[in-house]
Amino acid sequence: MVQTSSAVRTAAPLTEITADDIAALGVGTAIFGTGGGGAVYTAQITVENALRAHGPVPLVSVDDLGPDDVVILMSGIGAPTVGIEMLSATGQIHALLAEAERLLGRPVTTLMAAEIGGSNGVQPIGWAARLGLKVLDADGMGRAFPDAAMVAMNVAGVPCEWAVQSDVVGNISVMKTIDLHWLERHARALTVASGSICIGAHYPMTADTVKGAVIEGTVSAAIRVGHALMSSPDPVSAVAAELDARVLMTGKITDLDRRTAGGFVRGSVTITGTGADRGRLQRLELQNENLLVLEDGEVLVSVPDLITIIDAETGHAITTEMLRFGQRVSVLAWACDPIWRTPRGLELAGPAAFGYDLPYVPFEGAAR
Amino acid sequence: MTARDLSIGVDVGGTNTDAVVLDGDGRVLAWTKRATTDDITGGIRAGIRDVLAAIGDDRSRVSRVMLGTTHATNAIVQRRQLDRVAMIRLGAPAATEYPPLTGWPEDLKSMVLAGSAMLGGGHMVDGTPIAPLDRDGILRFIDGLDGFDAIAVAGIFSPTSPEQELEVAELLRGHLGPDVRVFLSQDIGPTGLLERENATLLNAALYSVARSVTAALVTVVAEEGLDATTFFAQNDGTLMSLDYAAQYPVLTIGSGPANSIRGAAYLSGHDDAIVIDVGGTTSDLGVVVGGFPRESTLPREIGGVRTNFRMPDVLSVGIGGGTVVDVESGRVGPQSVGYRIDREGLLFGGSTPTLTDAAAMAGSRVAGRTLPALDARTASALEQALAVVADRLEEAVERLSLGRMDFPLVVVGGGGFLVPDRLASAGSILRPEHGGVANAVGAAISLAGGRADQMAPMGERERAIEQASDAAIAKAIQAGADPLQVSVVEVIETHVPYTTQPTITVTVKAAGPLARLTADAPVH
């Protein structure tokens, strides 16, 4: 079979996001979180409230952007465990926007999610509603990654001119670092000084620089995946069809080796096949996100292709912290955006970037 | 002198009110099961009278009465008798994007909220103040309200930096008098601001409900002339004193399953076990480890409000005596005929095939009845349904036992005949005598307990465990435990991900036998 663009991209385009789409967006971003990205519930309720108070947010594509448009990324940064206690201040995003516009010398028109996976895929919609901005139907990762340098713009060679960070008490910091690795390092240190949770704005872009440098269609894709899951009597198949993904195996978790090291959850999970998959055994390697699927000594899928463990019955994504012995799960895998398969993409986010001495073998999804 | 070694346990559930009398060795001397009444006092009275009548002159040996009740849950779910609460959050400007009661159902919010304020105060994760405490703002807010019954206070990171909430409680007592009802979030739940704040608010709103239940118990005990100390069951399988229960009613939410799990394990003679309570619509499974129910760490919704206080880890599966078997599709549940089983089930002359019918077909003796003749399709559907039941129960047991095969499975509840005598995922299968009143037994055998949480860098692990242990022991004593016999029963350490320096959360639980308050109590 010839691989064509997926069902996700051919469906009717979404031109605005309403409060009614947010539950679906939350479900979808959890699937795109590939095991990481943090919990989305708290983000979800506040985004719904923002959309009810301020009305729907326009969702625009890269091709819709004009010469006057300026796009920036906004995202939360820090420890999710702190994020559930010290939540953001109302003024934080306004302060960020004001500082960004001062640095740019002109108004920002459009927000983009740094990563579509997890809460960072949901929050920008509420921020856009409150700031009166548009949302770009795109993100920087097409999934969740642990490092700010792992973004498509970095692969495409678009530099990040500055980054602004704000905390709950009103401190604003501007960082002009020589590259994204230094930005990651400085941003983390500042975050700790701010009580381990901040909101950041970075990567100012125009209609020209955005083209070919971001992963397009991911916001509407996440919403469609969520709607498909919530409305289907067979959610696992519905999600797989929307994503052009393959269900690698269905089984139960029979071993779980998880530890926290260097601020990250690392470990592996073993899934024993049940039903039609009886007799099979798969192991997933994880570091916050799911990185590899192995079976019979062979790597079936590896990062940057997407691997999500979902509940075998409900289809809902299970994050790495929520994995439990005995859970009935399906392993879902699908192909990453082509930009991650370029030499530069694999250098930044291929198996070697996570410490695995393995060649990357592209996963061809349902088309295999 | 008469030995005063008897305890009465009462469990007021949604459907039934059960009561038992246990002797000093934990043997069941008497038990009763009655339909729950709308009037709480009447239900407790009927249960206690039944068992007292059964023990006759031994009633003078009763020294303790323990009550477990779903009353607090029902009050929230049915929006009944709730107090109006003023909510003070400390931590502004942090968290102002998420005002108090975010995500609450409107009807409940308008019923319980007297007003809310987000004021300066609170701490960061490392104890750094977010803003100076806005004492004037607190007083202005309180003085500007139209009226309220209670005040709830939630400070950012108060579970690890508790002093400020205590200072606010002092301030409010100084301003409004010593009788003002102030509830602090540090006493209710761990980190997770919105969930802890929600739980604190619900707790404050339940004050009158809690008072009416404690008054009902005191009234019945006085009416019966019992010289007994009274206790309430908490949701971690321990007891608390009446005063404590009136102060922390949310801690009774989930005490039913906790008592049932603990009571069933106790009746089976095991401290470590999986317990399954098979009812008409669902089977509820829990785990007892070291004599206590394992707790869930996931947020729970109560009456549409998300909360994070501790609850027993209960897994419900849609398998019950009334679960409907669809002959066409072979589907088992989730529909159930529930209490209508005695009219609608095939065994009782009805026309709806249920799991009770399936069990009867396989040879279980149910209600002394025999099935009518069945057509081949129905018979085959019922036979397959039992295989589905075994499969689902096997999976559920495995999820709870984490694959350990040495845990016995203790079966209680009216639908217990649905559990086969062998399950691949379980060790031995036990069906203890008096399993039907396991929840009341669980209430009667409980210890008094308390718990505390502490978050700390890995390097200060031991100090964090020590501090949390001291706090948990103090709470257990406050709940009624004997200061000389209370001890730490569980320490849970959880690693906190995505932090720069390795950080852990420590949860410590302490428990001990009840302090003997009566002078003529026997000495063991």
Short mmCIF file of C-alpha atoms in Angstrom, two decimals, chain B residues 227-493:
data_model
loop_
_atom_site.label_atom_id
_atom_site.label_comp_id
_atom_site.label_asym_id
_atom_site.label_seq_id
_atom_site.Cartn_x
_atom_site.Cartn_y
_atom_site.Cartn_z
CA ASP B 227 -21.73 3.13 79.57
CA ALA B 228 -19.69 3.09 76.39
CA THR B 229 -17.20 5.27 74.56
CA THR B 230 -18.23 6.11 71.00
CA PHE B 231 -16.05 6.23 67.90
CA PHE B 232 -16.38 6.87 64.19
CA ALA B 233 -14.79 4.83 61.41
CA GLN B 234 -12.40 6.65 59.07
CA ASN B 235 -11.69 5.78 55.46
CA ASP B 236 -8.24 4.35 56.20
CA GLY B 237 -9.64 1.58 58.39
CA THR B 238 -8.97 3.31 61.70
CA LEU B 239 -11.25 4.99 64.22
CA MET B 240 -11.56 8.52 65.44
CA SER B 241 -13.17 10.04 68.49
CA LEU B 242 -16.53 11.78 68.19
CA ASP B 243 -15.01 15.26 68.52
CA TYR B 244 -12.49 14.45 65.83
CA ALA B 245 -15.22 13.09 63.54
CA ALA B 246 -17.22 16.28 63.97
CA GLN B 247 -14.13 18.25 62.96
CA TYR B 248 -13.11 16.03 59.99
CA PRO B 249 -16.27 14.54 58.49
CA VAL B 250 -14.74 14.05 55.02
CA LEU B 251 -12.51 11.42 56.57
CA THR B 252 -15.61 9.23 56.99
CA ILE B 253 -16.13 9.23 53.22
CA GLY B 254 -15.12 5.78 51.96
CA SER B 255 -15.18 4.26 55.45
CA GLY B 256 -17.75 1.68 54.29
CA PRO B 257 -15.44 -0.08 51.82
CA ALA B 258 -12.49 0.37 54.22
CA ASN B 259 -14.39 -1.38 57.01
CA SER B 260 -15.68 -4.09 54.73
CA ILE B 261 -12.16 -4.86 53.43
CA ARG B 262 -10.65 -4.85 56.90
CA GLY B 263 -13.50 -6.77 58.52
CA ALA B 264 -13.48 -9.49 55.86
CA ALA B 265 -9.72 -10.00 56.17
CA TYR B 266 -10.07 -10.12 59.95
CA LEU B 267 -12.86 -12.72 59.80
CA SER B 268 -10.68 -14.85 57.52
CA GLY B 269 -7.79 -14.65 59.96
CA HIS B 270 -5.39 -12.99 57.52
CA ASP B 271 -3.56 -9.65 57.74
CA ASP B 272 -2.67 -9.67 54.05
CA ALA B 273 -5.46 -10.52 51.65
CA ILE B 274 -7.52 -9.52 48.65
CA VAL B 275 -11.16 -8.98 49.55
CA ILE B 276 -14.06 -9.16 47.15
CA ASP B 277 -17.53 -7.98 48.13
CA VAL B 278 -20.02 -9.22 45.54
CA GLY B 279 -23.26 -7.28 45.54
CA GLY B 280 -26.21 -7.09 43.19
CA THR B 281 -24.70 -4.77 40.61
CA THR B 282 -20.94 -4.66 41.18
CA SER B 283 -18.13 -6.50 42.86
CA ASP B 284 -15.84 -4.26 44.89
CA LEU B 285 -12.32 -5.48 45.45
CA GLY B 286 -9.74 -4.14 47.88
CA VAL B 287 -6.44 -5.15 49.41
CA VAL B 288 -5.45 -5.45 53.04
CA VAL B 289 -1.73 -5.16 53.73
CA GLY B 290 -0.57 -5.55 57.31
CA GLY B 291 -4.17 -5.30 58.50
CA PHE B 292 -4.97 -1.99 56.75
CA PRO B 293 -6.66 -1.27 53.43
CA ARG B 294 -4.26 -0.19 50.69
CA GLU B 295 -4.94 3.42 49.76
CA SER B 296 -5.44 5.00 46.38
CA THR B 297 -3.35 7.98 45.36
CA LEU B 298 -5.61 9.09 42.52
CA PRO B 299 -7.93 12.11 42.78
CA ARG B 300 -11.56 11.10 43.34
CA GLU B 301 -14.79 12.87 42.48
CA ILE B 302 -17.46 13.22 45.15
CA GLY B 303 -20.76 14.71 44.04
CA GLY B 304 -19.00 16.23 41.00
CA VAL B 305 -16.12 17.75 43.01
CA ARG B 306 -12.55 16.58 42.55
CA THR B 307 -10.73 15.86 45.81
CA ASN B 308 -7.45 14.26 46.83
CA PHE B 309 -7.82 13.08 50.41
CA ARG B 310 -6.90 9.49 51.06
CA MET B 311 -9.37 6.76 50.11
CA PRO B 312 -9.17 2.98 50.10
CA ASP B 313 -7.99 1.60 46.77
CA VAL B 314 -11.18 -0.07 45.56
CA LEU B 315 -11.63 -1.63 42.15
CA SER B 316 -15.27 -2.01 41.08
CA VAL B 317 -16.16 -4.42 38.31
CA GLY B 318 -19.62 -4.81 36.82
CA ILE B 319 -20.21 -8.32 38.15
CA GLY B 320 -23.08 -8.85 40.59
CA GLY B 321 -25.89 -11.26 41.31
CA GLY B 322 -28.31 -9.13 39.28
CA THR B 323 -25.99 -8.56 36.32
CA VAL B 324 -27.94 -9.16 33.11
CA VAL B 325 -26.75 -11.76 30.56
CA ASP B 326 -27.77 -10.79 27.04
CA VAL B 327 -28.58 -14.03 25.22
CA GLU B 328 -28.35 -12.45 21.73
CA SER B 329 -24.91 -10.89 22.04
CA GLY B 330 -23.50 -12.96 24.89
CA ARG B 331 -22.68 -9.68 26.65
CA VAL B 332 -22.44 -9.80 30.45
CA GLY B 333 -23.62 -6.53 32.05
CA PRO B 334 -23.09 -3.76 32.81
CA GLN B 335 -26.91 -3.62 33.22
CA SER B 336 -28.24 -5.17 36.37
CA VAL B 337 -31.74 -5.88 37.66
CA GLY B 338 -30.36 -4.91 41.10
CA TYR B 339 -32.78 -5.48 43.95
CA ARG B 340 -35.48 -6.55 41.47
CA ILE B 341 -33.66 -9.89 41.12
CA ASP B 342 -36.34 -11.56 43.25
CA ARG B 343 -38.97 -10.72 40.59
CA GLU B 344 -37.07 -10.49 37.30
CA GLY B 345 -34.46 -13.26 37.48
CA LEU B 346 -35.31 -16.59 35.80
CA LEU B 347 -34.79 -18.40 39.09
CA PHE B 348 -37.57 -16.32 40.64
CA GLY B 349 -40.04 -16.75 37.78
CA GLY B 350 -39.02 -13.63 35.84
CA SER B 351 -37.80 -13.40 32.26
CA THR B 352 -34.37 -11.71 32.53
CA PRO B 353 -31.36 -14.06 32.50
CA THR B 354 -28.88 -12.96 35.19
CA LEU B 355 -25.61 -14.15 36.64
CA THR B 356 -27.54 -15.60 39.58
CA ASP B 357 -29.31 -17.84 37.05
CA ALA B 358 -25.96 -18.76 35.53
CA ALA B 359 -24.62 -19.77 38.94
CA ALA B 360 -27.79 -21.75 39.70
CA MET B 361 -27.44 -23.59 36.39
CA ALA B 362 -23.85 -24.50 37.28
CA GLY B 363 -25.04 -26.07 40.52
CA SER B 364 -24.98 -23.27 43.09
CA ARG B 365 -27.87 -23.53 45.50
CA VAL B 366 -29.47 -20.07 45.51
CA ALA B 367 -32.44 -19.24 47.78
CA GLY B 368 -33.40 -22.89 47.81
CA ARG B 369 -34.82 -22.65 44.32
CA THR B 370 -34.36 -24.55 41.08
CA LEU B 371 -34.28 -23.05 37.60
CA PRO B 372 -37.14 -23.60 35.14
CA ALA B 373 -36.29 -25.52 31.95
CA LEU B 374 -34.14 -23.38 29.66
CA ASP B 375 -33.89 -23.32 25.87
CA ALA B 376 -30.52 -24.31 24.44
CA ARG B 377 -29.46 -20.77 23.52
CA THR B 378 -30.17 -19.34 26.94
CA ALA B 379 -28.40 -22.25 28.60
CA SER B 380 -25.35 -21.80 26.41
CA ALA B 381 -25.29 -18.02 26.99
CA LEU B 382 -25.44 -18.54 30.76
CA GLU B 383 -22.68 -21.13 30.63
CA GLN B 384 -20.43 -18.76 28.68
CA ALA B 385 -21.30 -15.92 31.04
CA LEU B 386 -19.73 -17.82 33.94
CA ALA B 387 -16.51 -18.12 31.96
CA VAL B 388 -16.60 -14.35 31.39
CA VAL B 389 -17.14 -13.81 35.12
CA ALA B 390 -14.17 -16.02 36.01
CA ASP B 391 -12.02 -14.18 33.48
CA ARG B 392 -12.93 -10.70 34.73
CA LEU B 393 -12.54 -11.64 38.38
CA GLU B 394 -9.19 -13.26 37.63
CA GLU B 395 -8.02 -10.04 35.98
CA ALA B 396 -9.32 -7.85 38.80
CA VAL B 397 -7.61 -9.97 41.47
CA GLU B 398 -4.38 -9.89 39.52
CA ARG B 399 -4.48 -6.10 39.24
CA LEU B 400 -4.84 -5.76 42.98
CA SER B 401 -2.39 -8.46 44.04
CA LEU B 402 0.28 -7.11 41.68
CA GLY B 403 0.87 -10.68 40.58
CA ARG B 404 1.56 -12.07 44.04
CA MET B 405 -0.01 -15.47 44.39
CA ASP B 406 0.29 -15.81 48.16
CA PHE B 407 -2.60 -13.46 48.97
CA PRO B 408 -5.79 -15.36 49.83
CA LEU B 409 -9.00 -14.11 48.24
CA VAL B 410 -11.66 -13.46 50.88
CA VAL B 411 -15.20 -13.56 49.47
CA VAL B 412 -18.06 -11.71 51.15
CA GLY B 413 -21.40 -10.26 50.04
CA GLY B 414 -24.72 -11.64 48.90
CA GLY B 415 -23.43 -12.57 45.43
CA GLY B 416 -20.39 -14.44 46.73
CA PHE B 417 -21.56 -17.64 45.02
CA LEU B 418 -20.44 -16.06 41.72
CA VAL B 419 -16.80 -16.41 42.71
CA PRO B 420 -15.53 -19.81 41.59
CA ASP B 421 -13.65 -22.05 44.03
CA ARG B 422 -10.46 -21.63 42.05
CA LEU B 423 -9.07 -18.56 40.30
CA ALA B 424 -5.72 -18.72 38.53
CA SER B 425 -4.66 -15.33 39.93
CA ALA B 426 -5.58 -16.03 43.58
CA GLY B 427 -4.11 -18.19 46.32
CA SER B 428 -6.68 -19.93 48.50
CA ILE B 429 -10.30 -18.75 48.34
CA LEU B 430 -11.90 -18.17 51.73
CA ARG B 431 -15.55 -17.60 52.59
CA PRO B 432 -15.59 -16.59 56.24
CA GLU B 433 -18.61 -16.97 58.51
CA HIS B 434 -20.41 -13.62 59.14
CA GLY B 435 -18.93 -12.27 55.86
CA GLY B 436 -22.29 -10.59 55.24
CA VAL B 437 -21.66 -8.13 58.08
CA ALA B 438 -17.93 -7.70 57.46
CA ASN B 439 -18.33 -3.90 57.35
CA ALA B 440 -19.77 -3.72 60.87
CA VAL B 441 -17.08 -6.12 62.08
CA GLY B 442 -14.45 -3.89 60.44
CA ALA B 443 -15.78 -0.90 62.36
CA ALA B 444 -15.70 -2.79 65.66
CA ILE B 445 -12.11 -4.07 65.36
CA SER B 446 -10.48 -0.84 64.23
CA LEU B 447 -7.54 0.92 65.82
CA ALA B 448 -7.27 4.69 66.11
CA GLY B 449 -4.98 6.23 63.54
CA GLY B 450 -3.54 9.34 61.96
CA ARG B 451 -1.28 10.22 59.06
CA ALA B 452 0.94 13.01 57.74
CA ASP B 453 2.79 13.93 54.56
CA GLN B 454 6.11 15.66 54.10
CA MET B 455 7.96 16.67 50.94
CA ALA B 456 11.76 17.01 51.15
CA PRO B 457 14.98 16.84 49.18
CA MET B 458 16.45 13.32 49.12
CA GLY B 459 19.29 14.46 51.39
CA GLU B 460 16.81 15.29 54.18
CA ARG B 461 14.94 12.03 53.83
CA GLU B 462 15.44 10.84 57.39
CA ARG B 463 14.45 14.15 58.92
CA ALA B 464 11.31 14.21 56.73
CA ILE B 465 10.33 10.70 57.86
CA GLU B 466 10.91 11.68 61.48
CA GLN B 467 8.81 14.84 61.22
CA ALA B 468 5.99 13.09 59.38
CA SER B 469 6.08 10.27 61.95
CA ASP B 470 5.78 12.70 64.85
CA ALA B 471 2.84 14.44 63.17
CA ALA B 472 1.09 11.15 62.35
CA ILE B 473 1.49 9.88 65.92
CA ALA B 474 0.12 13.15 67.31
CA LYS B 475 -2.92 12.84 65.04
CA ALA B 476 -3.48 9.20 66.05
CA ILE B 477 -3.48 10.20 69.73
CA GLN B 478 -5.85 13.05 68.93
CA ALA B 479 -8.10 10.50 67.22
CA GLY B 480 -8.20 8.39 70.41
CA ALA B 481 -5.18 6.07 70.30
CA ASP B 482 -3.42 5.09 73.52
CA PRO B 483 -0.27 7.27 73.64
CA LEU B 484 1.70 4.36 75.13
CA GLN B 485 0.78 1.90 72.38
CA VAL B 486 0.60 4.01 69.21
CA SER B 487 3.23 3.30 66.56
CA VAL B 488 4.09 4.00 62.94
CA VAL B 489 2.49 1.29 60.81
CA GLU B 490 3.44 2.44 57.32
CA VAL B 491 5.96 4.72 55.61
CA ILE B 492 5.52 5.37 51.90
CA GLU B 493 8.20 7.22 49.94
#
